[in-house]
Amino acid sequence: MRVGDDPEYMWTPQELGAGAFGVVTLSYRHEGGGAWRRMAVKRISLRKETRLSAVIEMVRCAGREVALCRRAGASPHVVPMYKPWFDCRAGAIALPMDAGDCNLEQYAVRCGFQYPPLVLLSLCVQCARAVAHVHRCGVVHRDVKPDNFVVNAAGTVAGADDGSSSDGDYSDARPPHVRILDFGLACGVEEVGPELRRCVGTPHYMAPETFPHNCDCDVPAARDVWSLGVTLFRLSTGVFPAFGCDAVVSWPPANVSSTGLLPLTVDHSGQLLSEFRAMPAVSASILAVNLRRRPTLARVLLHLQGIGEVVEPVL
């Protein structure tokens, strides 16, 4: 890890996200010639901490995040992390990674949670493939949600700037490329005891066994499968799944969501309607409260691929 500002990056004041760790800012990395790459730089601030033990723990967690991201390896399903550094002036650890065009939640909102034929299916399959790849690499993500998937949407229905998709003709629309990122809450499957029992994640997406009163770490990867189920439901309906006393997934009213959106059941050449009928059913099959009845990611992918032809994104 180098120390000081990195001269390869051009900074902007735009914030892409924020949390207890600090902020994520938009930057540009010089790729040679006149080429610049959009970058998201996660800046973990150490200035607020007055205890040395707390600073050491934050540095350890940052190093762990880098190691787990790199364990996932070079993959089209994972956002790569570049060489981190310590910013002396800001007193922050800087973790640079590809920014993409937006995150998956922003993309879905921009689409109004209504997509061209088979684009929704491609989005969901790519999310499932990304989580499955992370698990094959021995990592449990623990914060699977649309905000933690980066979208490269150039040339897609929500990414085209020429307005060519505004007339309702989606015949040439391609799905965006979706990749998973943010390993700040991740852990290795080999980690046992207190680490796997930590109650971490985003509340709407957390599995029941994550919470302290119902903690079960026998199948740690199952919590990511649950979060994926909520993610698929969110993408296909615009709202979150609602549970009754019998813990059965039900179709919620629109006012449950902060955006209050539900997709219209209109079709584009008759294909969109069946997709939207099928996707909540897939989500419902995933959201089994008993984690041992929850399907594996392999079964989820088989179910998704059985809905229709999966249109591959342009990488």
Short mmCIF file of C-alpha atoms in Angstrom, two decimals:
data_model
loop_
_atom_site.label_atom_id
_atom_site.label_comp_id
_atom_site.label_asym_id
_atom_site.label_seq_id
_atom_site.Cartn_x
_atom_site.Cartn_y
_atom_site.Cartn_z
CA MET A 1 0.00 0.00 0.00
CA ARG A 2 1.47 3.34 -1.03
CA VAL A 3 1.17 6.48 1.11
CA GLY A 4 -0.07 9.86 -0.15
CA ASP A 5 -2.37 10.97 -2.95
CA ASP A 6 -2.26 8.81 -6.05
CA PRO A 7 -1.31 10.91 -9.11
CA GLU A 8 -3.09 8.48 -11.46
CA TYR A 9 -6.50 9.64 -10.19
CA MET A 10 -8.44 12.81 -10.93
CA TRP A 11 -10.85 13.55 -8.10
CA THR A 12 -14.41 14.86 -8.24
CA PRO A 13 -16.63 16.06 -5.37
CA GLN A 14 -19.42 13.67 -6.37
CA GLU A 15 -20.36 11.14 -3.69
CA LEU A 16 -21.54 7.72 -4.88
CA GLY A 17 -22.36 6.43 -1.42
CA ALA A 18 -21.71 6.83 2.27
CA GLY A 19 -21.75 4.76 5.44
CA ALA A 20 -20.27 4.42 8.90
CA PHE A 21 -16.88 3.74 7.27
CA GLY A 22 -16.77 7.06 5.38
CA VAL A 23 -17.70 7.92 1.78
CA VAL A 24 -17.37 6.56 -1.75
CA THR A 25 -16.42 9.25 -4.25
CA LEU A 26 -16.31 9.32 -8.03
CA SER A 27 -12.82 9.60 -9.52
CA TYR A 28 -11.19 9.06 -12.88
CA ARG A 29 -8.11 6.95 -13.45
CA HIS A 30 -5.75 7.77 -16.31
CA GLU A 31 -5.48 4.75 -18.61
CA GLY A 32 -2.95 6.25 -21.01
CA GLY A 33 -3.36 8.64 -23.90
CA GLY A 34 -6.65 10.46 -23.57
CA ALA A 35 -8.49 7.59 -21.89
CA TRP A 36 -9.92 7.92 -18.38
CA ARG A 37 -11.76 5.19 -16.46
CA ARG A 38 -14.65 5.94 -14.07
CA MET A 39 -13.61 4.81 -10.60
CA ALA A 40 -15.33 4.56 -7.24
CA VAL A 41 -12.91 5.19 -4.39
CA LYS A 42 -14.04 3.98 -0.98
CA ARG A 43 -12.40 6.18 1.63
CA ILE A 44 -12.30 4.67 5.13
CA SER A 45 -11.68 7.58 7.47
CA LEU A 46 -9.48 7.02 10.54
CA ARG A 47 -9.57 10.59 11.86
CA LYS A 48 -12.63 10.16 14.08
CA GLU A 49 -11.01 7.35 16.03
CA THR A 50 -9.04 8.35 19.10
CA ARG A 51 -8.24 4.83 20.30
CA LEU A 52 -5.30 3.03 18.74
CA SER A 53 -7.08 -0.31 19.04
CA ALA A 54 -10.00 1.02 16.96
CA VAL A 55 -7.65 2.31 14.26
CA ILE A 56 -5.83 -1.02 14.12
CA GLU A 57 -9.17 -2.84 13.79
CA MET A 58 -10.28 -0.58 10.91
CA VAL A 59 -6.97 -1.15 9.12
CA ARG A 60 -7.37 -4.91 9.64
CA CYS A 61 -10.90 -4.82 8.22
CA ALA A 62 -9.77 -2.82 5.19
CA GLY A 63 -6.99 -5.32 4.50
CA ARG A 64 -9.48 -8.16 4.89
CA GLU A 65 -11.86 -6.55 2.40
CA VAL A 66 -9.08 -6.26 -0.17
CA ALA A 67 -7.99 -9.87 0.41
CA LEU A 68 -11.53 -11.27 0.07
CA CYS A 69 -12.19 -9.25 -3.08
CA ARG A 70 -8.96 -10.53 -4.61
CA ARG A 71 -9.81 -14.08 -3.53
CA ALA A 72 -12.82 -13.84 -5.82
CA GLY A 73 -10.24 -13.43 -8.59
CA ALA A 74 -10.48 -11.98 -12.07
CA SER A 75 -14.06 -12.67 -13.10
CA PRO A 76 -16.67 -10.96 -15.28
CA HIS A 77 -19.02 -11.26 -12.28
CA VAL A 78 -16.87 -9.31 -9.77
CA VAL A 79 -15.77 -5.67 -9.74
CA PRO A 80 -11.96 -5.67 -9.48
CA MET A 81 -10.19 -3.69 -6.78
CA TYR A 82 -7.04 -1.81 -7.69
CA LYS A 83 -4.03 -1.04 -5.52
CA PRO A 84 -5.13 0.78 -2.33
CA TRP A 85 -3.24 3.60 -0.66
CA PHE A 86 -3.30 5.75 2.49
CA ASP A 87 -4.27 9.40 2.04
CA CYS A 88 -2.22 11.32 4.63
CA ARG A 89 -4.08 14.62 4.27
CA ALA A 90 -7.54 13.06 4.66
CA GLY A 91 -6.42 10.44 7.15
CA ALA A 92 -8.20 7.77 5.15
CA ILE A 93 -7.54 4.41 3.54
CA ALA A 94 -8.51 4.61 -0.15
CA LEU A 95 -9.84 1.49 -1.89
CA PRO A 96 -10.28 2.09 -5.64
CA MET A 97 -12.56 -0.02 -7.88
CA ASP A 98 -14.50 0.29 -11.13
CA ALA A 99 -17.52 2.58 -10.80
CA GLY A 100 -19.55 1.35 -13.76
CA ASP A 101 -22.40 3.58 -14.91
CA CYS A 102 -24.60 3.17 -11.82
CA ASN A 103 -25.66 0.54 -9.32
CA LEU A 104 -28.43 -1.96 -10.04
CA GLU A 105 -30.96 -0.23 -7.76
CA GLN A 106 -30.46 3.04 -9.62
CA TYR A 107 -30.76 1.25 -12.96
CA ALA A 108 -34.04 -0.42 -11.93
CA VAL A 109 -35.50 2.87 -10.66
CA ARG A 110 -34.45 4.58 -13.89
CA CYS A 111 -36.33 1.88 -15.80
CA GLY A 112 -39.35 2.29 -13.53
CA PHE A 113 -38.94 -1.43 -12.71
CA GLN A 114 -40.19 -2.19 -16.23
CA TYR A 115 -37.75 -3.79 -18.62
CA PRO A 116 -37.65 -4.95 -22.24
CA PRO A 117 -38.27 -8.67 -22.93
CA LEU A 118 -35.85 -10.99 -21.14
CA VAL A 119 -33.74 -8.14 -19.72
CA LEU A 120 -35.13 -8.77 -16.23
CA LEU A 121 -34.26 -12.45 -16.59
CA SER A 122 -30.70 -11.58 -17.63
CA LEU A 123 -30.30 -9.20 -14.67
CA CYS A 124 -31.45 -11.87 -12.22
CA VAL A 125 -29.28 -14.60 -13.77
CA GLN A 126 -26.21 -12.35 -13.65
CA CYS A 127 -26.85 -11.58 -9.96
CA ALA A 128 -27.18 -15.29 -9.18
CA ARG A 129 -24.03 -16.14 -11.16
CA ALA A 130 -22.07 -13.45 -9.30
CA VAL A 131 -23.09 -14.74 -5.87
CA ALA A 132 -22.43 -18.34 -6.96
CA HIS A 133 -18.94 -17.36 -8.16
CA VAL A 134 -18.15 -15.63 -4.86
CA HIS A 135 -19.22 -18.76 -2.96
CA ARG A 136 -17.08 -21.00 -5.17
CA CYS A 137 -14.14 -18.81 -4.16
CA GLY A 138 -14.85 -19.49 -0.48
CA VAL A 139 -16.38 -16.11 0.36
CA VAL A 140 -19.73 -15.26 1.98
CA HIS A 141 -20.70 -11.74 0.89
CA ARG A 142 -23.27 -10.99 3.67
CA ASP A 143 -24.62 -7.83 2.01
CA VAL A 144 -26.18 -8.97 -1.28
CA LYS A 145 -28.55 -6.25 -2.54
CA PRO A 146 -29.11 -4.25 -5.76
CA ASP A 147 -27.00 -1.36 -4.43
CA ASN A 148 -23.99 -3.71 -4.31
CA PHE A 149 -24.14 -4.65 -7.98
CA VAL A 150 -22.49 -2.34 -10.50
CA VAL A 151 -24.16 -1.88 -13.89
CA ASN A 152 -22.46 -1.02 -17.16
CA ALA A 153 -25.54 0.19 -18.99
CA ALA A 154 -24.09 1.93 -22.07
CA GLY A 155 -26.19 1.01 -25.11
CA THR A 156 -28.99 -0.57 -23.05
CA VAL A 157 -32.54 0.66 -22.55
CA ALA A 158 -31.66 2.71 -19.47
CA GLY A 159 -28.16 3.62 -20.61
CA ALA A 160 -28.79 4.93 -24.11
CA ASP A 161 -28.53 8.69 -24.30
CA ASP A 162 -29.85 9.11 -27.81
CA GLY A 163 -33.48 8.50 -26.84
CA SER A 164 -33.80 5.63 -29.29
CA SER A 165 -35.63 3.48 -26.73
CA SER A 166 -38.31 6.05 -25.93
CA ASP A 167 -40.66 4.92 -28.71
CA GLY A 168 -41.27 1.54 -27.08
CA ASP A 169 -39.22 -0.42 -29.63
CA TYR A 170 -36.96 -2.65 -27.51
CA SER A 171 -36.10 -5.18 -30.20
CA ASP A 172 -32.41 -4.22 -30.15
CA ALA A 173 -32.14 -3.60 -26.41
CA ARG A 174 -29.35 -5.50 -24.69
CA PRO A 175 -29.17 -6.19 -20.97
CA PRO A 176 -26.51 -4.32 -19.01
CA HIS A 177 -23.46 -6.06 -17.62
CA VAL A 178 -23.92 -6.66 -13.87
CA ARG A 179 -21.08 -7.29 -11.37
CA ILE A 180 -20.97 -7.62 -7.60
CA LEU A 181 -18.82 -5.41 -5.37
CA ASP A 182 -18.30 -4.22 -1.76
CA PHE A 183 -16.74 -6.98 0.32
CA GLY A 184 -16.64 -4.81 3.44
CA LEU A 185 -18.94 -7.17 5.39
CA ALA A 186 -17.77 -10.38 3.72
CA CYS A 187 -16.02 -13.27 5.44
CA GLY A 188 -14.34 -16.48 4.40
CA VAL A 189 -16.31 -19.73 4.69
CA GLU A 190 -13.45 -21.11 6.79
CA GLU A 191 -14.09 -18.52 9.51
CA VAL A 192 -16.02 -19.95 12.43
CA GLY A 193 -17.37 -18.76 15.75
CA PRO A 194 -18.00 -15.07 16.47
CA GLU A 195 -17.26 -13.80 12.95
CA LEU A 196 -19.96 -15.88 11.25
CA ARG A 197 -22.38 -15.07 14.08
CA ARG A 198 -22.09 -11.31 13.67
CA CYS A 199 -25.39 -9.60 12.87
CA VAL A 200 -24.38 -7.65 9.76
CA GLY A 201 -26.04 -6.64 6.52
CA THR A 202 -28.85 -4.38 5.27
CA PRO A 203 -32.08 -4.98 7.24
CA HIS A 204 -34.48 -5.43 4.29
CA TYR A 205 -32.18 -8.09 2.80
CA MET A 206 -30.98 -9.95 5.91
CA ALA A 207 -31.90 -13.61 6.40
CA PRO A 208 -33.83 -14.59 9.57
CA GLU A 209 -30.91 -16.65 10.90
CA THR A 210 -28.70 -13.54 10.81
CA PHE A 211 -30.39 -11.94 13.80
CA PRO A 212 -28.96 -12.67 17.28
CA HIS A 213 -32.09 -14.36 18.69
CA ASN A 214 -32.10 -16.84 15.81
CA CYS A 215 -28.42 -17.12 14.93
CA ASP A 216 -27.36 -20.19 12.97
CA CYS A 217 -24.04 -20.35 11.15
CA ASP A 218 -24.14 -24.02 10.13
CA VAL A 219 -24.90 -23.01 6.53
CA PRO A 220 -23.32 -19.54 6.23
CA ALA A 221 -23.78 -19.25 2.46
CA ALA A 222 -27.56 -19.65 2.88
CA ARG A 223 -27.89 -16.06 4.09
CA ASP A 224 -26.62 -14.83 0.72
CA VAL A 225 -29.21 -17.02 -1.02
CA TRP A 226 -31.96 -15.37 1.04
CA SER A 227 -30.63 -11.89 0.20
CA LEU A 228 -30.55 -12.87 -3.47
CA GLY A 229 -34.22 -13.90 -3.23
CA VAL A 230 -35.15 -10.48 -1.84
CA THR A 231 -33.05 -8.84 -4.56
CA LEU A 232 -34.86 -10.73 -7.34
CA PHE A 233 -38.24 -9.82 -5.83
CA ARG A 234 -37.21 -6.18 -5.57
CA LEU A 235 -36.01 -6.05 -9.18
CA SER A 236 -39.16 -7.68 -10.55
CA THR A 237 -41.77 -5.80 -8.50
CA GLY A 238 -40.22 -2.57 -7.25
CA VAL A 239 -41.13 -3.43 -3.65
CA PHE A 240 -39.94 -5.77 -0.90
CA PRO A 241 -41.56 -9.11 -0.07
CA ALA A 242 -44.05 -9.07 2.80
CA PHE A 243 -44.39 -11.91 5.28
CA GLY A 244 -47.44 -12.99 7.26
CA CYS A 245 -47.46 -14.91 10.50
CA ASP A 246 -47.05 -18.15 8.57
CA ALA A 247 -43.87 -16.77 6.95
CA VAL A 248 -45.22 -17.19 3.42
CA VAL A 249 -44.16 -14.65 0.82
CA SER A 250 -47.05 -12.50 -0.35
CA TRP A 251 -47.42 -9.81 -2.99
CA PRO A 252 -47.19 -6.52 -1.04
CA PRO A 253 -49.13 -3.31 -1.66
CA ALA A 254 -47.26 -0.57 -3.49
CA ASN A 255 -47.02 1.62 -0.37
CA VAL A 256 -44.63 -0.88 1.25
CA SER A 257 -41.81 0.40 -0.93
CA SER A 258 -40.03 3.69 -0.53
CA THR A 259 -40.46 4.16 -4.29
CA GLY A 260 -44.04 2.90 -4.32
CA LEU A 261 -43.63 1.27 -7.70
CA LEU A 262 -45.09 -1.90 -9.15
CA PRO A 263 -44.51 -2.79 -12.80
CA LEU A 264 -47.50 -2.75 -15.08
CA THR A 265 -48.40 -6.16 -16.48
CA VAL A 266 -48.15 -4.96 -20.05
CA ASP A 267 -46.17 -6.92 -22.55
CA HIS A 268 -43.58 -6.22 -25.23
CA SER A 269 -44.36 -8.78 -27.91
CA GLY A 270 -46.07 -10.92 -25.25
CA GLN A 271 -42.88 -11.88 -23.42
CA LEU A 272 -42.65 -9.47 -20.52
CA LEU A 273 -45.86 -10.63 -18.84
CA SER A 274 -44.73 -14.23 -18.32
CA GLU A 275 -41.36 -13.03 -17.02
CA PHE A 276 -42.94 -10.89 -14.34
CA ARG A 277 -45.24 -13.75 -13.36
CA ALA A 278 -42.33 -16.17 -13.06
CA MET A 279 -39.80 -14.05 -11.18
CA PRO A 280 -41.73 -13.51 -7.91
CA ALA A 281 -42.41 -17.25 -7.88
CA VAL A 282 -38.68 -17.94 -8.09
CA SER A 283 -38.11 -15.47 -5.26
CA ALA A 284 -40.78 -17.17 -3.15
CA SER A 285 -39.08 -20.53 -3.63
CA ILE A 286 -35.81 -19.02 -2.37
CA LEU A 287 -37.25 -17.29 0.70
CA ALA A 288 -37.61 -20.35 2.91
CA VAL A 289 -37.30 -19.34 6.56
CA ASN A 290 -35.81 -22.75 7.36
CA LEU A 291 -32.37 -22.33 5.84
CA ARG A 292 -32.00 -26.08 5.28
CA ARG A 293 -34.99 -25.96 2.94
CA ARG A 294 -33.56 -23.06 1.01
CA PRO A 295 -32.46 -24.02 -2.51
CA THR A 296 -28.82 -23.98 -3.53
CA LEU A 297 -27.63 -21.38 -6.00
CA ALA A 298 -27.25 -24.14 -8.59
CA ARG A 299 -30.98 -24.90 -8.27
CA VAL A 300 -31.83 -21.21 -8.39
CA LEU A 301 -29.89 -20.82 -11.63
CA LEU A 302 -31.59 -23.87 -13.16
CA HIS A 303 -34.97 -22.42 -12.22
CA LEU A 304 -34.11 -19.04 -13.73
CA GLN A 305 -32.69 -20.51 -16.92
CA GLY A 306 -35.88 -22.56 -17.31
CA ILE A 307 -37.96 -19.37 -17.61
CA GLY A 308 -36.63 -18.49 -21.04
CA GLU A 309 -33.61 -17.69 -23.15
CA VAL A 310 -30.98 -15.80 -21.15
CA VAL A 311 -29.75 -12.86 -23.21
CA GLU A 312 -26.06 -12.38 -22.44
CA PRO A 313 -24.74 -8.85 -21.92
CA VAL A 314 -22.07 -7.31 -24.10
CA LEU A 315 -18.88 -7.40 -22.00
#
